[in-house]
Coordinates of C-alpha atoms in Angstrom, one line a residue:
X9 CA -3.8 -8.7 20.6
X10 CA -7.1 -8.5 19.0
X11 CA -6.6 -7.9 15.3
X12 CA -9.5 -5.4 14.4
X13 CA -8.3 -3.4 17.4
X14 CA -4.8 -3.3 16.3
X15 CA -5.7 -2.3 12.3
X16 CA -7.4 0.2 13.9
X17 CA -4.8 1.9 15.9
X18 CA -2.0 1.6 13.5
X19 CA -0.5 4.6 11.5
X20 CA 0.9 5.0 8.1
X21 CA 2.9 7.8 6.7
X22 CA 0.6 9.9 5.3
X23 CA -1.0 12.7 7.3
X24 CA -1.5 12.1 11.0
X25 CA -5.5 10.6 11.1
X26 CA -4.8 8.9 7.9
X27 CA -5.1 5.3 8.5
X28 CA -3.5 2.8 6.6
X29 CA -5.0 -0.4 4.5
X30 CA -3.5 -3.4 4.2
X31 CA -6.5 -5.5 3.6
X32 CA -6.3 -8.7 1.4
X33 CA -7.9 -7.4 -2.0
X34 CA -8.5 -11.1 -3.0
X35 CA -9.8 -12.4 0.6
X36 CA -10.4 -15.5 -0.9
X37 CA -7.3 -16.5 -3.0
X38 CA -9.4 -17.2 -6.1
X39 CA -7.5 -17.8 -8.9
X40 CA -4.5 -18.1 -8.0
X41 CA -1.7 -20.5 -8.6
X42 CA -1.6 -21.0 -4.5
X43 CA -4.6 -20.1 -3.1
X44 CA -3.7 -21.8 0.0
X45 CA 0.1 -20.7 0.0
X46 CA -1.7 -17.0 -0.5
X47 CA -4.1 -17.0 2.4
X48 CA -1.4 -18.4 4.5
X49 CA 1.2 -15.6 3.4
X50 CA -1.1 -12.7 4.4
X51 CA -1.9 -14.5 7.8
X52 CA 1.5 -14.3 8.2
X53 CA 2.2 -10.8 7.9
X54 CA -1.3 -9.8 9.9
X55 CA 0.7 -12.5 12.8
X56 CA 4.2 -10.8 12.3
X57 CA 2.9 -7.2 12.4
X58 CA 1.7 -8.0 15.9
X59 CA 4.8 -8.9 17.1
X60 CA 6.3 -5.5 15.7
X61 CA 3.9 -3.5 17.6
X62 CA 4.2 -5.6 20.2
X63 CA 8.7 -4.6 20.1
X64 CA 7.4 -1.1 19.7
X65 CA 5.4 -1.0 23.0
X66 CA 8.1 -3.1 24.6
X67 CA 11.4 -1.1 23.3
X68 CA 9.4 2.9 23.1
X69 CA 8.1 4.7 25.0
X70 CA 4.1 6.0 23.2
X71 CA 3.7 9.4 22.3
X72 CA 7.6 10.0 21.0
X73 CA 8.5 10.1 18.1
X74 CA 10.7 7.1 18.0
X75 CA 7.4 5.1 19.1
X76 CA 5.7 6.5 15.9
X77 CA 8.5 6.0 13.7
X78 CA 8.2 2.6 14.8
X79 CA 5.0 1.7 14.4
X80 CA 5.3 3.6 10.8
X81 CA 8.5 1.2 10.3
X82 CA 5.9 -2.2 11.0
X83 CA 2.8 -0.3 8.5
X84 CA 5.8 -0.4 6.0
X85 CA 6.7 -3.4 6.1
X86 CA 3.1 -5.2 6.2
X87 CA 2.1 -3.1 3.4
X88 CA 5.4 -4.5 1.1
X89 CA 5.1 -7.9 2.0
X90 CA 1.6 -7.9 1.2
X91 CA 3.3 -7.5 -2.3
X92 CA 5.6 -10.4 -2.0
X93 CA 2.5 -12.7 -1.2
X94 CA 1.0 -12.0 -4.7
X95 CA 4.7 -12.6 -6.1
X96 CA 5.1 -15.4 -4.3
X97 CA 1.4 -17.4 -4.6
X98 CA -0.7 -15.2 -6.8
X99 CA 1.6 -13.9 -9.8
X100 CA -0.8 -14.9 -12.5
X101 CA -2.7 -12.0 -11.6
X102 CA -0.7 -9.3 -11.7
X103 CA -2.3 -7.7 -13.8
X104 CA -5.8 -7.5 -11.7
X105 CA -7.4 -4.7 -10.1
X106 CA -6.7 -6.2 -6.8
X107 CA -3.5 -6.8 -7.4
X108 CA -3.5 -3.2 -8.7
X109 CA -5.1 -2.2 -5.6
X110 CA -2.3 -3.7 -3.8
X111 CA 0.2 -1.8 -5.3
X112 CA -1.6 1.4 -4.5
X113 CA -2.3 0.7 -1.1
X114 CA 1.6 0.5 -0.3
X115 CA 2.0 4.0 -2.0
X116 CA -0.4 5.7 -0.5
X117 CA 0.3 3.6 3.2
X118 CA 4.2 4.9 2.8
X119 CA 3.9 7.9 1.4
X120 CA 6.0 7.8 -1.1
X121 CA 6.2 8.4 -5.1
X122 CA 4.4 6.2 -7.6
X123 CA 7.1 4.0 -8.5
X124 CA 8.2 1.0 -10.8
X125 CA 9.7 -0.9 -7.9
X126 CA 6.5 -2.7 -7.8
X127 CA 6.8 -5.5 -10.4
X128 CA 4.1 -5.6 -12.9
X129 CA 2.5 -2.2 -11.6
X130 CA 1.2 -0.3 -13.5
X131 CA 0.8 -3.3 -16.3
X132 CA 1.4 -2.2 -19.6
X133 CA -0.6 -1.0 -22.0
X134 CA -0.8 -4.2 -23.9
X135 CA -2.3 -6.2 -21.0
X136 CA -5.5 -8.5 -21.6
X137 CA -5.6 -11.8 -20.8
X138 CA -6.9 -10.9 -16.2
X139 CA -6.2 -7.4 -16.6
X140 CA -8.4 -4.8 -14.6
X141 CA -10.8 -2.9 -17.0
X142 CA -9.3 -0.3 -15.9
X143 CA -5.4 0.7 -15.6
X144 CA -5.7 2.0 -12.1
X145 CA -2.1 2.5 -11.7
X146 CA -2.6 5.1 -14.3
X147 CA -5.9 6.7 -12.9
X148 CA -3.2 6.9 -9.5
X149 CA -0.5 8.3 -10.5
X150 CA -2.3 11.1 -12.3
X151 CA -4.3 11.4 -9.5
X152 CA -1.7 12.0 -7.0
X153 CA 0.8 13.5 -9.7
X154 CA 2.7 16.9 -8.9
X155 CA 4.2 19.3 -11.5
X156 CA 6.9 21.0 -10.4
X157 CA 6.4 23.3 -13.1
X158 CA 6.3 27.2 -12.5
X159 CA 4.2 28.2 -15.2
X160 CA 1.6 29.5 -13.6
X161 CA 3.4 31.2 -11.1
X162 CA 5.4 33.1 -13.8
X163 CA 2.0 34.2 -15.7
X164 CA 0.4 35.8 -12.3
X165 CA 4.0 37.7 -12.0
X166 CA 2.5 39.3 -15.4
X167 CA -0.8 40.9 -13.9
X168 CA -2.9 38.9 -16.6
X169 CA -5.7 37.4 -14.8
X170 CA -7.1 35.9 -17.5
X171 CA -4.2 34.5 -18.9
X172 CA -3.9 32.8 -15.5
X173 CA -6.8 31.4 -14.7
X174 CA -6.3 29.6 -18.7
X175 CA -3.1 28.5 -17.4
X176 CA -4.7 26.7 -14.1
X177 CA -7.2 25.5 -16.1
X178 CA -4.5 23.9 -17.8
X179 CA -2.6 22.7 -14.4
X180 CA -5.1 21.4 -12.6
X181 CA -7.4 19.8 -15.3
X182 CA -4.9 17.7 -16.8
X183 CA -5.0 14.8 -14.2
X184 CA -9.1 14.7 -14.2
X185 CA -8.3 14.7 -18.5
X186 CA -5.7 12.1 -18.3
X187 CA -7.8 10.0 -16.0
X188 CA -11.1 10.1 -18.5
X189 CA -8.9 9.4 -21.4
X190 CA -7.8 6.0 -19.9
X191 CA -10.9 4.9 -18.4
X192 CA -13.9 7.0 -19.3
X193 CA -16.3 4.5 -18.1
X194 CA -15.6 3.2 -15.1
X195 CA -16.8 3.7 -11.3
X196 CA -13.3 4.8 -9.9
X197 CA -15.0 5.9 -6.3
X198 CA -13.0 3.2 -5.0
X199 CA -9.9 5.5 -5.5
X200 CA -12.1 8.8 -4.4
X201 CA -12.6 10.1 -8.1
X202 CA -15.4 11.8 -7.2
X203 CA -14.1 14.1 -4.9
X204 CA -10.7 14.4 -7.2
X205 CA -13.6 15.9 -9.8
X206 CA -14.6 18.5 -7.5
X207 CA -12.1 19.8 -5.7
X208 CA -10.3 20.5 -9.5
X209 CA -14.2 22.1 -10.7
X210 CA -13.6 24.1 -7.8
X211 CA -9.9 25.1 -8.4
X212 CA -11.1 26.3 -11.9
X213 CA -14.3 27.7 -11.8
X214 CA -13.2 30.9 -11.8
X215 CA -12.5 30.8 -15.3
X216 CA -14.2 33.5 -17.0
X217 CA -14.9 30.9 -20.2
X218 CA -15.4 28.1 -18.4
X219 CA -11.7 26.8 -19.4
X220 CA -12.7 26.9 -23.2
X221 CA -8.8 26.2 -24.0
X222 CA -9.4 22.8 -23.0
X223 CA -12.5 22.8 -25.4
X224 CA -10.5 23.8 -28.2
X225 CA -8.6 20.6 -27.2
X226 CA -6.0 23.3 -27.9
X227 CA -1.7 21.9 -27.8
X228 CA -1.2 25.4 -25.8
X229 CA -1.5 23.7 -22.1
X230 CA 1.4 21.4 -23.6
X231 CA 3.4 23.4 -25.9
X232 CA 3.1 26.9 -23.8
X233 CA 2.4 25.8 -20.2
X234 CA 4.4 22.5 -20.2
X235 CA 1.6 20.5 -19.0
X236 CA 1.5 16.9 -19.9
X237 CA -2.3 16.1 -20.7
X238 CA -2.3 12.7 -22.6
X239 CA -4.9 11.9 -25.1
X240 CA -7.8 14.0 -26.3
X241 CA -8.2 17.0 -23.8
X242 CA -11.5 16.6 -21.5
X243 CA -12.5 19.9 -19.9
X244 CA -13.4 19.0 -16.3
X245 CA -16.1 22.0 -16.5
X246 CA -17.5 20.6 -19.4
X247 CA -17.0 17.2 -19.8
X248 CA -18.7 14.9 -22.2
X249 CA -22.0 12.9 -21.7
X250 CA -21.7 9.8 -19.4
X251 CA -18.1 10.8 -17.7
X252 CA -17.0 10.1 -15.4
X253 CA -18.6 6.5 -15.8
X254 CA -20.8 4.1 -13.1
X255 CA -19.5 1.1 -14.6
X256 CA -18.0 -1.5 -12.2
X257 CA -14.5 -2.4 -12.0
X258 CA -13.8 -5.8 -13.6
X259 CA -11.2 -8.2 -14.3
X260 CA -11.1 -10.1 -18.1
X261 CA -10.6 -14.0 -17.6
X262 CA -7.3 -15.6 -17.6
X263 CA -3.7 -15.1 -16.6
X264 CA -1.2 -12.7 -16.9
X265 CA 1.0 -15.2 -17.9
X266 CA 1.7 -18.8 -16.7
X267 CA 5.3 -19.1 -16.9
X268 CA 6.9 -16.5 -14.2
X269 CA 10.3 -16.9 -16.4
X270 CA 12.5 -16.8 -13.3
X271 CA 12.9 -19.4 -10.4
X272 CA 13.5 -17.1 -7.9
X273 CA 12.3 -12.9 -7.5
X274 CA 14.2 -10.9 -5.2
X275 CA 11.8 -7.8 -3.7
X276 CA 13.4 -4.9 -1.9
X277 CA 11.3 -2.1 -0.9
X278 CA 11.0 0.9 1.5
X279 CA 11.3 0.5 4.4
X280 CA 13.9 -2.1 4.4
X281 CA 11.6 -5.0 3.1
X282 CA 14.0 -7.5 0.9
X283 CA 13.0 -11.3 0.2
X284 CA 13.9 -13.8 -2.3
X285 CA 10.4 -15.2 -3.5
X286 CA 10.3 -18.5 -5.1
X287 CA 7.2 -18.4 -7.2
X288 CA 4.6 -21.0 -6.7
X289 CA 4.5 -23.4 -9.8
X290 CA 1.3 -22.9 -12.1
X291 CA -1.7 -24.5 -11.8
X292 CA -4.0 -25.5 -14.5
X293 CA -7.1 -24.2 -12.0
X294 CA -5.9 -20.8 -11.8
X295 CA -7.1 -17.7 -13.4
X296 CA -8.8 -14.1 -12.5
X297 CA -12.4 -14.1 -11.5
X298 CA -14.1 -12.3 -13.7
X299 CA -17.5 -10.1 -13.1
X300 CA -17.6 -6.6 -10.9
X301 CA -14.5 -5.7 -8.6
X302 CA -16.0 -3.5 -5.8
X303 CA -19.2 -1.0 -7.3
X304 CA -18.6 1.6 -4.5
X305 CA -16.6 2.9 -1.8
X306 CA -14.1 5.7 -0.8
X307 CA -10.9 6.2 -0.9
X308 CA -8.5 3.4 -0.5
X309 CA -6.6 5.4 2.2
X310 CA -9.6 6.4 4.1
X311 CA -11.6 2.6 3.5
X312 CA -11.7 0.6 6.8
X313 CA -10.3 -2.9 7.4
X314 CA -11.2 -6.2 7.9
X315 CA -13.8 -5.9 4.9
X316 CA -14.4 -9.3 3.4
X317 CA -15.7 -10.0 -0.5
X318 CA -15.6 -13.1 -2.7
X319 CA -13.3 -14.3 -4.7
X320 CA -13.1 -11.6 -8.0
X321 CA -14.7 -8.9 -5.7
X322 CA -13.2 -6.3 -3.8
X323 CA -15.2 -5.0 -0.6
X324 CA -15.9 -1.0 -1.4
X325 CA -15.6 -0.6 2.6
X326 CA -13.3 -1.3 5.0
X327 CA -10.0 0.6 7.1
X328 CA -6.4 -0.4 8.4
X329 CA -3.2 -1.3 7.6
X330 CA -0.2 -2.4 8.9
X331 CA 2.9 -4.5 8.4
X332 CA 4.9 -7.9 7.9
X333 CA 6.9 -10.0 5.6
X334 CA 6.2 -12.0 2.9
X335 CA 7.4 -16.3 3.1
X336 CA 8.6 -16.6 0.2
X337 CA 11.7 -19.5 0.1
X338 CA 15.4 -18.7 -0.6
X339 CA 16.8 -18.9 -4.3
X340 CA 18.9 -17.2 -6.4
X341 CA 18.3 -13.5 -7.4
X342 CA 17.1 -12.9 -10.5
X343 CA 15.0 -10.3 -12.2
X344 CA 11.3 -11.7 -13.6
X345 CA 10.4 -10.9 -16.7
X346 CA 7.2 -13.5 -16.8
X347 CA 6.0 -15.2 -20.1
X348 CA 3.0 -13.8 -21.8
X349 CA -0.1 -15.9 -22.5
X350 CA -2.2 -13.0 -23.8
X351 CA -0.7 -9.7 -24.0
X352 CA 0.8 -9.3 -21.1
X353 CA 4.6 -8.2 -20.9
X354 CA 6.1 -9.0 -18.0
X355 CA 7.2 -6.6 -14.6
X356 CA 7.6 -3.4 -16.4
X357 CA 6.3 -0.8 -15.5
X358 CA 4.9 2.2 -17.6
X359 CA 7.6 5.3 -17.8
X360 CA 4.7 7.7 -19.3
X361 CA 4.5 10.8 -17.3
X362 CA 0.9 11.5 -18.4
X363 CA -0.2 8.3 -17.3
X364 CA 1.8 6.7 -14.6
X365 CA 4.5 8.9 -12.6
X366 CA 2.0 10.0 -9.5
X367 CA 4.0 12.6 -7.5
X368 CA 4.3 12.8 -4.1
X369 CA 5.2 16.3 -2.1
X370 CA 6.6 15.6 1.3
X371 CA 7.4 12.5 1.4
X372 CA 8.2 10.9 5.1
X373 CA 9.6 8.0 3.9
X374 CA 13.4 9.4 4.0
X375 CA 13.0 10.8 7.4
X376 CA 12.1 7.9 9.2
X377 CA 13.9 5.4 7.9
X378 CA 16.6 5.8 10.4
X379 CA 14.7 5.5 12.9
X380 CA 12.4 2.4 11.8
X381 CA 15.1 -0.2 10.8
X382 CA 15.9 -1.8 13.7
X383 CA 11.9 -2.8 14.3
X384 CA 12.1 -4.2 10.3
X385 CA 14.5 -7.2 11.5
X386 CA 11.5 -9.0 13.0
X387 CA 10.5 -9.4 9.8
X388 CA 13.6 -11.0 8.2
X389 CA 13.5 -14.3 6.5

């Protein structure tokens, strides 16, 4: 089967239409302790997610749902072992924005809730030595974070319109806030920003004040609302000179860390991904590119696939996805921890609400497990 074609069908659990991406972010393997070992890893999973399609056509029948829940089961399981390639041959960068973009790409391909079962994502705030200029797994999980709180619902039960639309103001401008608060600067229209921006100038404009209790950088949207903005409050109606910024994304030079601290990394993820990654052994030549990581582009789930970039770049355009399993060799089970050589701290992910915990609301991935397991053993080790 012709690649291109088959990205292009393939489906992911987001919305019907939405198509999945499961491009290599670093088409190149620049930089990494394995470039080779890399490439060959993601050629892999492009090879093995044929072959699921190809036991979908054979074993269902197309337009039922067990056909789709299928096809959904091989997007899953490209999109994780896409992670287990960087775990397995690229590890000193894990704290890049491709690696980042990675991350984000399997979120948003399953569907389900920003997570820390992605090791090293977000990375912490201490990270320097290849870190991503800016923490894009904070930027997403604000971006696709839900509250679950009522507040607002319980101030329009009072008839106060104006104490309402301050308390949306408060909802729905605390992710654009949180966002500018963590990176001000930078050109985020990779992760569709842009649009985030306006549809939230939108949802507030109604305000009679122009939501002038985020101008008072006012503790009420916290301490009254329960909102959890993060940082000095940035009214989205009024925001301050230069933000959002046009500056590139960009990696700083070096490594994460160059001891992984463990021989062996088991990976288990949704759905029904599991591998025992031996991590390729460090090599002196390895570190992030540094300059501009991708000036422009859309969305990550609405990009298009087969983009291409060099090494330290990331393509703005591009669209697919799909699934297969990463090669990494048997070992013992242990959990990674990774040894700093700049400020990096290891595979922890950030617990911060404000900055990390993206939400999901309807989440498929529980509903189709069931029915995608038995396409996920073609991609056992």
């Amino acid at each position: 089967m012709d690649l291109p074609f088959f990205a292009a069908i393939v489906l992911c659990f987001a919305p019907v239409g939405v198509i999945c991406d499961t491009r290599n972010w670093n088409p190149t393997g620049q930089g990494c302790v394995d470039p080779n070992g890399f490439l060959s890893c993601y050629a892999t999973q492009s090879s093995n997610a044929v072959s699921c399609v190809g036991f979908c056509d054979s074993n269902t029948v197309k337009g039922t749902g067990a056909y789709t829940d299928c096809i959904l089961g091989c997007n899953g399981a490209w999109l994780a072992s896409n992670v287990g390639c960087w775990i397995q041959s690229c590890w000193n960068q894990v704290y890049s924005c491709e690696y980042q973009l990675t991350a984000i790409s399997y979120f948003d391909g399953t569907d389900l809730v920003q997570n820390a079962n992605i090791p090293f994502y977000p990375p912490p705030d201490s990270a320097s030595a290849g870190a991503c200029s800016c923490n894009l797994g904070y930027v997403y999980g604000n971006k696709t974070y839900i509250n679950f709180n009522n507040a607002c619902i319980d101030v329009a039960g009072s008839g106060d319109m104006n104490a309402l639309y301050e308390c949306e103001c408060c909802e729905f401008g605390f992710p654009v806030s949180n966002i500018l608060n963590v990176c001000p600067k930078s050109d985020l229209s990779i992760l569709g920003f842009a649009q985030e921006l306006s549809d939230t100038q939108q949802l507030i404009g109604k305000s009679a004040d122009n939501c002038a209790i985020l101008d008072n950088n006012s503790d009420t949207c916290v301490q009254q609302f329960g909102y959890p903005f993060y940082g000095t409050v940035t009214n989205p109606l009024n925001l301050p000179a230069g933000e959002p910024g046009d500056e590139p994304l960009s990696n700083l030079a070096g490594n994460a860390f160059t001891d992984f601290g463990a021989p062996a990394y088991t990976l288990k993820l949704f759905p029904g991904y599991s591998s025992v990654i031996t991590p390729a052994a460090f090599n002196a030549d390895a570190g992030v590119a540094t300059g501009s990581v991708g000036a422009s582009g859309s969305a990550v789930v609405t990009a298009t696939a087969g983009s291409t970039g060099t090494g330290g770049s990331v393509a703005a355009t591009g669209t697919a996805k799909n699934t297969g399993t990463a090669t990494g060799k048997t070992g013992s089970a242990t959990t990674a921890t990774g040894k700093t050589t700049g400020t990096g701290t290891g595979a922890a992910a950030s617990t911060s609400t404000t900055k990390s915990a993206g939400v999901r609301l309807g989440s498929k991935g529980s509903t189709v497990l069931g029915g995608v397991v038995f396409s996920i053993v073609l991609f056992a080790l």
